[in-house]
mmCIF file of C-alpha atoms in Angstrom:
data_model
loop_
_atom_site.group_PDB
_atom_site.id
_atom_site.type_symbol
_atom_site.label_atom_id
_atom_site.label_comp_id
_atom_site.label_asym_id
_atom_site.label_seq_id
_atom_site.Cartn_x
_atom_site.Cartn_y
_atom_site.Cartn_z
ATOM 1 C CA MET W 1 68.403 -38.920 -12.758
ATOM 2 C CA SER W 2 65.921 -37.821 -10.164
ATOM 3 C CA GLY W 3 65.814 -39.474 -6.818
ATOM 4 C CA ASP W 4 62.214 -40.425 -7.025
ATOM 5 C CA THR W 5 62.210 -42.907 -9.876
ATOM 6 C CA PRO W 6 61.582 -46.565 -9.088
ATOM 7 C CA TYR W 7 64.989 -47.306 -10.258
ATOM 8 C CA SER W 8 66.994 -44.556 -8.625
ATOM 9 C CA GLY W 9 70.723 -44.723 -8.328
ATOM 10 C CA ASN W 10 70.123 -44.436 -4.574
ATOM 11 C CA ARG W 11 68.929 -48.063 -4.528
ATOM 12 C CA ARG W 12 70.972 -51.374 -5.282
ATOM 13 C CA LEU W 13 69.539 -53.868 -7.638
ATOM 14 C CA ALA W 14 69.291 -56.315 -4.616
ATOM 15 C CA ASP W 15 67.049 -53.840 -2.705
ATOM 16 C CA ARG W 16 64.254 -54.171 -5.263
ATOM 17 C CA ARG W 17 64.233 -57.878 -4.983
ATOM 18 C CA PRO W 18 62.403 -60.239 -2.592
ATOM 19 C CA GLU W 19 64.966 -61.592 0.036
ATOM 20 C CA THR W 20 63.706 -65.020 -0.666
ATOM 21 C CA GLU W 21 64.317 -65.005 -4.328
ATOM 22 C CA TRP W 22 67.889 -66.579 -3.859
ATOM 23 C CA ARG W 23 68.135 -69.244 -1.262
ATOM 24 C CA ASN W 24 71.405 -70.847 0.145
ATOM 25 C CA VAL W 25 71.776 -74.477 0.226
ATOM 26 C CA LEU W 26 74.495 -76.409 2.107
ATOM 27 C CA PRO W 27 74.980 -79.644 0.316
ATOM 28 C CA THR W 28 75.479 -82.973 2.446
ATOM 29 C CA GLY W 29 78.909 -84.288 2.317
ATOM 30 C CA ALA W 30 80.678 -81.085 0.845
ATOM 31 C CA PRO W 31 84.174 -81.200 2.282
ATOM 32 C CA GLY W 32 84.164 -77.338 2.683
ATOM 33 C CA ALA W 33 85.995 -74.219 1.485
ATOM 34 C CA SER W 34 89.866 -73.681 1.615
ATOM 35 C CA GLN W 35 89.980 -73.537 5.417
ATOM 36 C CA GLY W 36 87.459 -76.251 6.112
ATOM 37 C CA THR W 37 84.526 -73.872 6.631
ATOM 38 C CA PRO W 38 81.181 -74.870 5.275
ATOM 39 C CA TYR W 39 80.809 -74.735 1.371
ATOM 40 C CA SER W 40 77.340 -73.591 0.224
ATOM 41 C CA PHE W 41 75.668 -72.676 -3.106
ATOM 42 C CA TRP W 42 72.726 -70.677 -4.306
ATOM 43 C CA VAL W 43 69.458 -71.383 -6.157
ATOM 44 C CA ARG W 44 66.991 -69.209 -7.746
ATOM 45 C CA GLU W 45 63.806 -71.043 -8.573
ATOM 46 C CA GLY W 46 62.436 -70.638 -12.064
ATOM 47 C CA ASP W 47 61.079 -73.129 -14.704
ATOM 48 C CA ALA W 48 62.068 -76.471 -13.509
ATOM 49 C CA THR W 49 62.512 -77.784 -17.103
ATOM 50 C CA LYS W 50 65.144 -75.182 -17.855
ATOM 51 C CA LEU W 51 68.348 -75.135 -15.737
ATOM 52 C CA ALA W 52 71.439 -73.062 -15.769
ATOM 53 C CA VAL W 53 74.322 -74.223 -13.466
ATOM 54 C CA ILE W 54 77.020 -71.425 -13.135
ATOM 55 C CA LEU W 55 80.592 -72.020 -11.981
ATOM 56 C CA ALA W 56 81.568 -68.584 -10.399
ATOM 57 C CA GLY W 57 84.832 -66.754 -10.788
ATOM 58 C CA GLY W 58 87.038 -66.221 -7.806
ATOM 59 C CA GLY W 59 90.740 -66.556 -8.497
ATOM 60 C CA ALA W 60 93.163 -69.341 -7.711
ATOM 61 C CA CYS W 61 96.258 -70.190 -5.671
ATOM 62 C CA TRP W 62 99.067 -72.737 -5.936
ATOM 63 C CA THR W 63 102.061 -71.186 -3.577
ATOM 64 C CA GLY W 64 102.424 -70.161 -0.165
ATOM 65 C CA GLU W 65 102.716 -66.636 -1.439
ATOM 66 C CA ASN W 66 99.431 -66.514 -3.167
ATOM 67 C CA CYS W 67 97.522 -69.046 -0.987
ATOM 68 C CA ALA W 68 98.257 -66.881 2.443
ATOM 69 C CA LEU W 69 95.194 -65.302 3.800
ATOM 70 C CA HIS W 70 96.842 -62.103 4.895
ATOM 71 C CA GLY W 71 96.760 -59.073 2.862
ATOM 72 C CA ARG W 72 94.665 -59.490 -0.279
ATOM 73 C CA PRO W 73 94.702 -63.324 -1.479
ATOM 74 C CA PHE W 74 94.641 -64.064 -5.153
ATOM 75 C CA TYR W 75 91.656 -66.131 -4.625
ATOM 76 C CA ARG W 76 88.266 -66.530 -2.755
ATOM 77 C CA PRO W 77 88.787 -68.704 0.213
ATOM 78 C CA PHE W 78 85.397 -68.852 1.641
ATOM 79 C CA ALA W 79 81.753 -69.587 0.546
ATOM 80 C CA GLY W 80 78.796 -68.444 2.457
ATOM 81 C CA LEU W 81 76.013 -66.204 3.129
ATOM 82 C CA GLY W 82 77.640 -63.015 1.660
ATOM 83 C CA ASP W 83 78.782 -64.723 -1.569
ATOM 84 C CA GLY W 84 75.308 -64.758 -3.527
ATOM 85 C CA PRO W 85 74.676 -63.193 -6.887
ATOM 86 C CA SER W 86 71.588 -61.312 -5.900
ATOM 87 C CA ASP W 87 73.275 -57.851 -6.653
ATOM 88 C CA PHE W 88 74.592 -58.962 -10.102
ATOM 89 C CA GLY W 89 73.426 -57.774 -13.467
ATOM 90 C CA GLY W 90 73.752 -59.731 -16.839
ATOM 91 C CA ILE W 91 72.112 -63.092 -16.687
ATOM 92 C CA PHE W 92 71.153 -62.626 -12.900
ATOM 93 C CA ASP W 93 68.833 -59.695 -13.665
ATOM 94 C CA SER W 94 65.576 -61.707 -13.968
ATOM 95 C CA GLU W 95 63.671 -58.349 -14.552
ATOM 96 C CA ASN W 96 65.199 -57.389 -17.613
ATOM 97 C CA PRO W 97 62.946 -58.361 -20.518
ATOM 98 C CA GLU W 98 65.861 -59.239 -22.816
ATOM 99 C CA ASN W 99 67.591 -61.661 -20.391
ATOM 100 C CA PRO W 100 67.286 -65.170 -22.209
ATOM 101 C CA LEU W 101 67.852 -66.838 -18.802
ATOM 102 C CA ALA W 102 65.002 -64.775 -16.950
ATOM 103 C CA ASP W 103 62.915 -67.793 -16.377
ATOM 104 C CA TYR W 104 65.506 -70.268 -15.771
ATOM 105 C CA THR W 105 66.175 -72.233 -12.492
ATOM 106 C CA LEU W 106 69.759 -70.891 -11.693
ATOM 107 C CA VAL W 107 72.132 -72.890 -9.610
ATOM 108 C CA TYR W 108 75.111 -70.733 -8.806
ATOM 109 C CA LEU W 109 78.230 -72.352 -7.438
ATOM 110 C CA PRO W 110 80.902 -70.050 -5.580
ATOM 111 C CA THR W 111 84.471 -70.895 -5.918
ATOM 112 C CA ALA W 112 86.193 -71.267 -2.642
ATOM 113 C CA ASN W 113 89.144 -73.561 -2.770
ATOM 114 C CA GLY W 114 91.710 -71.781 -5.009
ATOM 115 C CA ASP W 115 91.673 -74.611 -7.649
ATOM 116 C CA VAL W 116 89.225 -73.551 -10.345
ATOM 117 C CA PHE W 117 86.973 -76.713 -9.478
ATOM 118 C CA LEU W 118 89.850 -79.059 -10.471
ATOM 119 C CA GLY W 119 91.094 -79.745 -7.070
ATOM 120 C CA ASP W 120 91.168 -83.008 -4.953
ATOM 121 C CA SER W 121 93.995 -82.485 -2.438
ATOM 122 C CA ILE W 122 94.780 -81.045 0.863
ATOM 123 C CA THR W 123 98.095 -79.303 0.342
ATOM 124 C CA THR W 124 100.534 -77.772 2.865
ATOM 125 C CA TYR W 125 102.307 -74.539 1.663
ATOM 126 C CA ASP W 126 105.274 -72.752 3.117
ATOM 127 C CA VAL W 127 104.227 -69.132 3.571
ATOM 128 C CA PRO W 128 107.397 -66.932 3.700
ATOM 129 C CA GLU W 129 107.947 -64.191 6.294
ATOM 130 C CA GLY W 130 106.607 -60.690 5.901
ATOM 131 C CA ASP W 131 107.180 -57.372 7.266
ATOM 132 C CA ASP W 132 105.810 -58.270 10.688
ATOM 133 C CA ARG W 133 105.102 -61.985 10.214
ATOM 134 C CA PRO W 134 107.592 -64.937 10.832
ATOM 135 C CA PRO W 135 107.655 -67.832 8.331
ATOM 136 C CA ALA W 136 104.478 -70.062 8.611
ATOM 137 C CA LYS W 137 102.578 -72.756 7.075
ATOM 138 C CA ILE W 138 98.949 -72.971 5.617
ATOM 139 C CA ASP W 139 96.719 -76.014 4.656
ATOM 140 C CA ILE W 140 94.491 -75.476 1.871
ATOM 141 C CA LEU W 141 91.635 -77.790 1.067
ATOM 142 C CA HIS W 142 91.847 -77.876 -2.609
ATOM 143 C CA LYS W 143 88.531 -79.749 -2.977
ATOM 144 C CA GLY W 144 86.721 -77.794 -5.453
ATOM 145 C CA TYR W 145 85.585 -80.779 -7.472
ATOM 146 C CA ASP W 146 84.008 -82.561 -4.509
ATOM 147 C CA ASN W 147 82.105 -79.255 -3.393
ATOM 148 C CA ALA W 148 80.954 -78.959 -6.960
ATOM 149 C CA VAL W 149 79.769 -82.505 -7.353
ATOM 150 C CA CYS W 150 77.954 -82.557 -4.170
ATOM 151 C CA ALA W 151 76.023 -79.358 -5.340
ATOM 152 C CA LEU W 152 75.370 -81.141 -8.582
ATOM 153 C CA HIS W 153 74.076 -84.289 -6.918
ATOM 154 C CA TRP W 154 71.682 -81.997 -5.189
ATOM 155 C CA MET W 155 70.625 -80.641 -8.416
ATOM 156 C CA PHE W 156 70.255 -83.981 -10.210
ATOM 157 C CA SER W 157 67.694 -85.073 -7.290
ATOM 158 C CA ALA W 158 65.924 -81.792 -6.960
ATOM 159 C CA TYR W 159 65.349 -81.298 -10.918
ATOM 160 C CA PRO W 160 65.280 -84.796 -12.304
ATOM 161 C CA ASP W 161 63.772 -84.135 -15.756
ATOM 162 C CA PRO W 162 64.898 -80.869 -17.221
ATOM 163 C CA LYS W 163 64.525 -80.345 -20.937
ATOM 164 C CA THR W 164 67.608 -77.808 -21.248
ATOM 165 C CA VAL W 165 70.531 -77.313 -19.077
ATOM 166 C CA ALA W 166 73.050 -74.550 -19.657
ATOM 167 C CA VAL W 167 76.506 -75.076 -18.020
ATOM 168 C CA ILE W 168 78.089 -71.578 -17.651
ATOM 169 C CA GLY W 169 81.527 -70.570 -16.135
ATOM 170 C CA TRP W 170 83.361 -67.413 -15.889
ATOM 171 C CA SER W 171 86.846 -66.637 -15.001
ATOM 172 C CA ALA W 172 88.087 -69.536 -12.629
ATOM 173 C CA GLY W 173 84.683 -71.257 -13.350
ATOM 174 C CA ALA W 174 85.236 -70.998 -16.950
ATOM 175 C CA ILE W 175 88.358 -72.980 -17.109
ATOM 176 C CA ALA W 176 86.759 -76.364 -15.879
ATOM 177 C CA SER W 177 83.310 -75.660 -17.568
ATOM 178 C CA PRO W 178 83.809 -78.240 -20.375
ATOM 179 C CA VAL W 179 84.451 -81.052 -17.789
ATOM 180 C CA TYR W 180 81.425 -80.115 -15.826
ATOM 181 C CA THR W 181 79.400 -79.875 -19.205
ATOM 182 C CA HIS W 182 80.449 -83.443 -19.664
ATOM 183 C CA ILE W 183 79.310 -84.378 -16.065
ATOM 184 C CA VAL W 184 75.896 -82.849 -16.585
ATOM 185 C CA ALA W 185 75.342 -84.319 -19.961
ATOM 186 C CA GLU W 186 76.071 -87.848 -18.517
ATOM 187 C CA ASN W 187 73.427 -87.282 -15.809
ATOM 188 C CA TYR W 188 70.933 -85.602 -17.926
ATOM 189 C CA PRO W 189 70.983 -87.881 -21.246
ATOM 190 C CA ALA W 190 67.692 -86.745 -22.427
ATOM 191 C CA ALA W 191 68.279 -83.016 -22.025
ATOM 192 C CA LEU W 192 69.651 -80.437 -24.460
ATOM 193 C CA ILE W 193 72.792 -79.300 -22.944
ATOM 194 C CA ARG W 194 74.304 -75.860 -23.723
ATOM 195 C CA HIS W 195 77.962 -74.815 -22.799
ATOM 196 C CA PHE W 196 79.312 -71.108 -22.307
ATOM 197 C CA ALA W 197 82.768 -69.996 -20.818
ATOM 198 C CA ASP W 198 83.254 -66.369 -19.965
ATOM 199 C CA GLY W 199 87.050 -65.886 -19.911
ATOM 200 C CA GLY W 200 89.827 -68.453 -19.265
ATOM 201 C CA GLY W 201 90.764 -68.651 -22.966
ATOM 202 C CA ALA W 202 94.446 -67.230 -22.803
ATOM 203 C CA TYR W 203 96.083 -69.735 -20.401
ATOM 204 C CA ARG W 204 98.159 -71.336 -23.108
ATOM 205 C CA ALA W 205 101.119 -71.739 -20.860
ATOM 206 C CA GLY W 206 102.638 -75.013 -21.379
ATOM 207 C CA GLU W 207 104.850 -76.629 -18.627
ATOM 208 C CA LYS W 208 103.930 -73.568 -16.275
ATOM 209 C CA LEU W 209 100.428 -75.194 -15.694
ATOM 210 C CA VAL W 210 102.108 -78.389 -14.193
ATOM 211 C CA PRO W 211 102.861 -77.163 -10.727
ATOM 212 C CA LEU W 212 99.280 -75.941 -10.390
ATOM 213 C CA PHE W 213 97.877 -79.122 -11.387
ATOM 214 C CA ALA W 214 100.230 -80.836 -8.767
ATOM 215 C CA SER W 215 99.299 -78.476 -6.066
ATOM 216 C CA TRP W 216 95.641 -78.882 -6.709
ATOM 217 C CA GLY W 217 95.617 -82.785 -7.065
ATOM 218 C CA THR W 218 94.079 -82.348 -10.653
ATOM 219 C CA ALA W 219 95.308 -85.804 -11.748
ATOM 220 C CA ASN W 220 92.996 -87.270 -8.741
ATOM 221 C CA VAL W 221 90.058 -85.383 -10.396
ATOM 222 C CA LEU W 222 90.553 -86.639 -13.948
ATOM 223 C CA ARG W 223 90.991 -90.187 -12.698
ATOM 224 C CA ARG W 224 87.426 -89.988 -11.250
ATOM 225 C CA ILE W 225 85.677 -88.790 -14.341
ATOM 226 C CA SER W 226 84.679 -91.335 -17.062
ATOM 227 C CA GLY W 227 86.242 -90.385 -20.188
ATOM 228 C CA PHE W 228 88.953 -88.254 -18.770
ATOM 229 C CA GLN W 229 90.800 -91.056 -16.836
ATOM 230 C CA ASP W 230 93.617 -91.669 -19.485
ATOM 231 C CA ILE W 231 94.601 -87.888 -19.860
ATOM 232 C CA GLU W 232 98.300 -87.540 -18.938
ATOM 233 C CA ILE W 233 98.567 -84.636 -16.410
ATOM 234 C CA GLU W 234 102.272 -83.894 -17.290
ATOM 235 C CA ALA W 235 101.261 -82.770 -20.651
ATOM 236 C CA LEU W 236 97.936 -81.523 -20.106
ATOM 237 C CA SER W 237 96.673 -77.980 -21.276
ATOM 238 C CA LEU W 238 93.583 -76.399 -20.430
ATOM 239 C CA GLU W 239 92.619 -76.527 -24.230
ATOM 240 C CA ASP W 240 92.781 -80.423 -23.828
ATOM 241 C CA LEU W 241 89.822 -80.061 -21.670
ATOM 242 C CA TYR W 242 87.883 -78.603 -24.269
ATOM 243 C CA VAL W 243 89.016 -81.163 -26.851
ATOM 244 C CA ARG W 244 88.268 -84.140 -24.775
ATOM 245 C CA ALA W 245 84.611 -82.869 -23.735
ATOM 246 C CA ALA W 246 84.017 -81.770 -27.368
ATOM 247 C CA GLU W 247 85.026 -85.344 -28.635
ATOM 248 C CA LEU W 248 82.852 -86.978 -26.045
ATOM 249 C CA HIS W 249 79.893 -84.869 -26.946
ATOM 250 C CA PRO W 250 79.844 -83.873 -30.668
ATOM 251 C CA GLU W 251 76.308 -82.866 -30.276
ATOM 252 C CA ILE W 252 77.268 -80.036 -27.874
ATOM 253 C CA THR W 253 78.922 -76.932 -29.220
ATOM 254 C CA PHE W 254 81.215 -75.286 -26.808
ATOM 255 C CA HIS W 255 81.299 -71.562 -26.754
ATOM 256 C CA GLN W 256 83.890 -69.101 -25.247
ATOM 257 C CA TYR W 257 83.820 -65.394 -24.782
ATOM 258 C CA ASN W 258 87.213 -63.391 -24.050
ATOM 259 C CA GLU W 259 88.234 -59.733 -24.067
ATOM 260 C CA ARG W 260 91.379 -59.255 -25.950
ATOM 261 C CA HIS W 261 93.280 -57.451 -23.331
ATOM 262 C CA ASP W 262 91.847 -59.363 -20.236
ATOM 263 C CA ALA W 263 93.921 -57.913 -17.331
ATOM 264 C CA ILE W 264 92.797 -60.760 -14.971
ATOM 265 C CA GLN W 265 94.292 -63.539 -17.400
ATOM 266 C CA GLY W 266 97.444 -61.367 -17.777
ATOM 267 C CA LEU W 267 97.768 -61.110 -13.981
ATOM 268 C CA PHE W 268 97.597 -64.794 -13.375
ATOM 269 C CA LEU W 269 99.712 -65.515 -16.364
ATOM 270 C CA HIS W 270 102.389 -63.243 -14.780
ATOM 271 C CA LEU W 271 101.949 -65.120 -11.395
ATOM 272 C CA MET W 272 102.549 -68.337 -13.144
ATOM 273 C CA GLY W 273 105.952 -67.151 -14.200
ATOM 274 C CA VAL W 274 105.307 -65.607 -17.709
ATOM 275 C CA ALA W 275 107.457 -62.444 -17.565
ATOM 276 C CA SER W 276 105.524 -60.401 -20.318
ATOM 277 C CA PRO W 277 102.074 -62.069 -20.964
ATOM 278 C CA ASP W 278 100.643 -61.581 -24.403
ATOM 279 C CA VAL W 279 97.027 -62.304 -23.694
ATOM 280 C CA GLY W 280 95.718 -61.855 -27.190
ATOM 281 C CA ALA W 281 98.420 -63.926 -28.873
ATOM 282 C CA ASN W 282 97.733 -66.709 -26.204
ATOM 283 C CA MET W 283 94.198 -66.644 -26.866
ATOM 284 C CA ASP W 284 94.772 -66.972 -30.792
ATOM 285 C CA GLU W 285 97.111 -69.986 -30.177
ATOM 286 C CA ALA W 286 94.695 -71.712 -27.777
ATOM 287 C CA HIS W 287 91.571 -71.222 -30.060
ATOM 288 C CA ALA W 288 93.662 -72.507 -32.997
ATOM 289 C CA TYR W 289 94.689 -75.489 -30.933
ATOM 290 C CA ILE W 290 90.989 -76.441 -30.354
ATOM 291 C CA ARG W 291 89.692 -75.813 -33.784
ATOM 292 C CA GLU W 292 92.478 -77.960 -35.233
ATOM 293 C CA ARG W 293 90.981 -80.935 -33.302
ATOM 294 C CA VAL W 294 87.348 -80.631 -32.946
ATOM 295 C CA PRO W 295 84.700 -78.651 -35.004
ATOM 296 C CA ASN W 296 82.160 -78.000 -32.282
ATOM 297 C CA PHE W 297 83.856 -74.918 -30.734
ATOM 298 C CA ARG W 298 82.848 -71.341 -31.153
ATOM 299 C CA THR W 299 84.392 -68.183 -29.808
ATOM 300 C CA TYR W 300 83.420 -64.376 -29.258
ATOM 301 C CA THR W 301 86.631 -62.236 -28.688
ATOM 302 C CA SER W 302 85.735 -58.607 -27.822
ATOM 303 C CA TRP W 303 87.568 -55.559 -27.154
ATOM 304 C CA GLY W 304 88.184 -54.753 -23.380
ATOM 305 C CA HIS W 305 90.117 -55.591 -20.351
ATOM 306 C CA ASP W 306 87.688 -57.463 -18.203
ATOM 307 C CA GLU W 307 85.901 -60.821 -17.435
ATOM 308 C CA GLY W 308 82.620 -61.625 -16.177
ATOM 309 C CA ILE W 309 80.473 -60.209 -18.809
ATOM 310 C CA ILE W 310 77.526 -62.583 -17.683
ATOM 311 C CA GLY W 311 77.534 -60.654 -14.324
ATOM 312 C CA GLY W 312 76.786 -57.385 -16.081
ATOM 313 C CA TYR W 313 77.641 -53.848 -14.865
ATOM 314 C CA TYR W 314 81.145 -52.665 -15.849
ATOM 315 C CA ASP W 315 81.292 -50.196 -18.736
ATOM 316 C CA ALA W 316 81.328 -46.598 -17.782
ATOM 317 C CA VAL W 317 79.320 -43.922 -19.490
ATOM 318 C CA PRO W 318 80.463 -40.326 -19.847
ATOM 319 C CA ALA W 319 76.813 -38.662 -19.494
ATOM 320 C CA LEU W 320 75.908 -39.354 -15.967
ATOM 321 C CA ASN W 321 72.251 -38.604 -16.558
ATOM 322 C CA ALA W 322 72.134 -40.492 -19.885
ATOM 323 C CA LEU W 323 70.721 -43.782 -18.756
ATOM 324 C CA ASP W 324 68.063 -45.493 -16.673
ATOM 325 C CA ASN W 325 70.049 -48.608 -15.998
ATOM 326 C CA ARG W 326 68.276 -50.537 -13.143
ATOM 327 C CA GLY W 327 69.473 -48.526 -10.302
ATOM 328 C CA ARG W 328 73.081 -47.860 -11.591
ATOM 329 C CA PRO W 329 72.636 -44.799 -13.739
ATOM 330 C CA HIS W 330 76.388 -44.320 -14.507
ATOM 331 C CA VAL W 331 77.225 -47.564 -16.033
ATOM 332 C CA LEU W 332 76.041 -49.778 -18.912
ATOM 333 C CA ASP W 333 75.261 -53.586 -18.350
ATOM 334 C CA ARG W 334 77.749 -54.699 -20.961
ATOM 335 C CA PHE W 335 75.914 -58.186 -21.081
ATOM 336 C CA TYR W 336 73.199 -56.182 -22.843
ATOM 337 C CA THR W 337 75.125 -53.431 -24.667
ATOM 338 C CA ARG W 338 78.548 -55.037 -25.713
ATOM 339 C CA GLN W 339 79.054 -55.570 -29.550
ATOM 340 C CA VAL W 340 81.952 -56.350 -31.812
ATOM 341 C CA ASN W 341 81.915 -55.687 -35.683
ATOM 342 C CA GLY W 342 78.278 -54.843 -35.331
ATOM 343 C CA VAL W 343 77.462 -58.345 -33.665
ATOM 344 C CA ARG W 344 75.727 -57.653 -30.399
ATOM 345 C CA PHE W 345 76.934 -60.094 -27.811
ATOM 346 C CA LEU W 346 73.586 -60.642 -26.334
ATOM 347 C CA ASP W 347 72.154 -61.854 -29.783
ATOM 348 C CA TRP W 348 75.066 -64.327 -30.175
ATOM 349 C CA PHE W 349 74.679 -65.576 -26.642
ATOM 350 C CA ALA W 350 71.021 -66.109 -26.908
ATOM 351 C CA ALA W 351 71.210 -67.900 -30.236
ATOM 352 C CA ALA W 352 74.141 -70.364 -28.681
ATOM 353 C CA LEU W 353 71.887 -70.946 -25.707
ATOM 354 C CA GLY W 354 68.970 -71.682 -27.928
ATOM 355 C CA GLY W 355 70.981 -74.330 -29.851
ATOM 356 C CA ASP W 356 71.463 -72.261 -33.093
ATOM 357 C CA SER W 357 74.737 -72.115 -34.817
ATOM 358 C CA VAL W 358 76.732 -68.996 -34.319
ATOM 359 C CA GLU W 359 79.837 -67.789 -36.271
ATOM 360 C CA ASN W 360 83.177 -66.967 -34.572
ATOM 361 C CA VAL W 361 83.352 -63.205 -33.855
ATOM 362 C CA ALA W 362 86.694 -61.451 -33.174
ATOM 363 C CA CYS W 363 87.401 -57.771 -32.869
ATOM 364 C CA ILE W 364 89.283 -56.195 -35.763
ATOM 365 C CA ASP W 365 90.165 -53.106 -33.943
ATOM 366 C CA SER W 366 90.290 -54.206 -30.407
ATOM 367 C CA GLU W 367 90.869 -50.675 -29.046
ATOM 368 C CA LYS W 368 87.576 -49.346 -30.661
ATOM 369 C CA GLN W 369 84.732 -49.576 -28.073
ATOM 370 C CA GLU W 370 81.285 -50.598 -29.760
ATOM 371 C CA HIS W 371 77.960 -50.371 -27.674
ATOM 372 C CA HIS W 372 74.428 -51.342 -28.541
ATOM 373 C CA TRP W 373 72.017 -49.588 -26.230
ATOM 374 C CA VAL W 374 68.371 -48.407 -26.366
ATOM 375 C CA ARG W 375 66.491 -47.352 -23.222
ATOM 376 C CA PRO W 376 64.898 -50.421 -21.750
ATOM 377 C CA GLY W 377 61.211 -50.861 -21.379
ATOM 378 C CA PHE W 378 61.149 -51.289 -17.705
ATOM 379 C CA PRO W 379 58.237 -50.128 -15.608
ATOM 380 C CA ARG W 380 58.331 -46.561 -14.404
#
């Protein structure tokens, strides 16, 4: 691609957008990120009657080893001015004419407490000694629930009368998304509520979830949410959160996207103590568990190894000059190009967002890559 086009590969997507498009909001009363630093979230103004609240990915921690801040933590420990989504593709690309959320007001909640938005605890962990480090302790504010609720209360006040609200989570944010769909629905009783989770469908891990919930104080969270207070934490599965939310809201269909060989879910299953994680088999079992109990649950299971399809840019392209892709000429924005068994994900997602009934989609050959792409009609 020549360097003088409006969408040259030398310019990032964020460089083409007004700096004021996304604004950072510091909610009153938020307890803060994992180390007590301020928690803030992001808003992009659009149609005030159409909202999308997005629970971001960012890992998790529950032991001294994976909560320690040295090296490369397994979670995002802070939220701040550098954690906004202005450089993302997918649903965040308001200039793409195919984006079904282009005119929505987006409220983006970073994860910053290591507890997948299911935490209400301050937990002290023992950090083992390392090569040049003595044993130590670290305090983690697992206050993801309170941070998120403070952000939602701001949203409820700022946008009191929406007609449609989509609750979207990916990776860590996908796990708790049914709970937050319930909270949003309770506060917007006259609105049409949509749900979509991107990832998180393979954590069918039985008793291995118990220490995570104990570290995070998840029992404290559920006791505070109307309709979830009676759930027994010792036997809780993540699928039970879907079941309870779907039972409370039969008018809402809960949607979940996963990639069959999701390496992130495999990594976290391994950290939880699963010696040889079978992501695909876990996914099948989890989906079957939910479907046996509630009818308002739909899934799209794709080939691939990633999560975060709603954020776009992942799939590499062999021909470097083949595409004019919004300043990133060497990749496809998979939110717009992914398909499975001839069903384009974007069409499935847009139908679900619009309230249409969609069928379950699952890859037959999960090693075969399928793309749908035509040159976008962007300005030149």
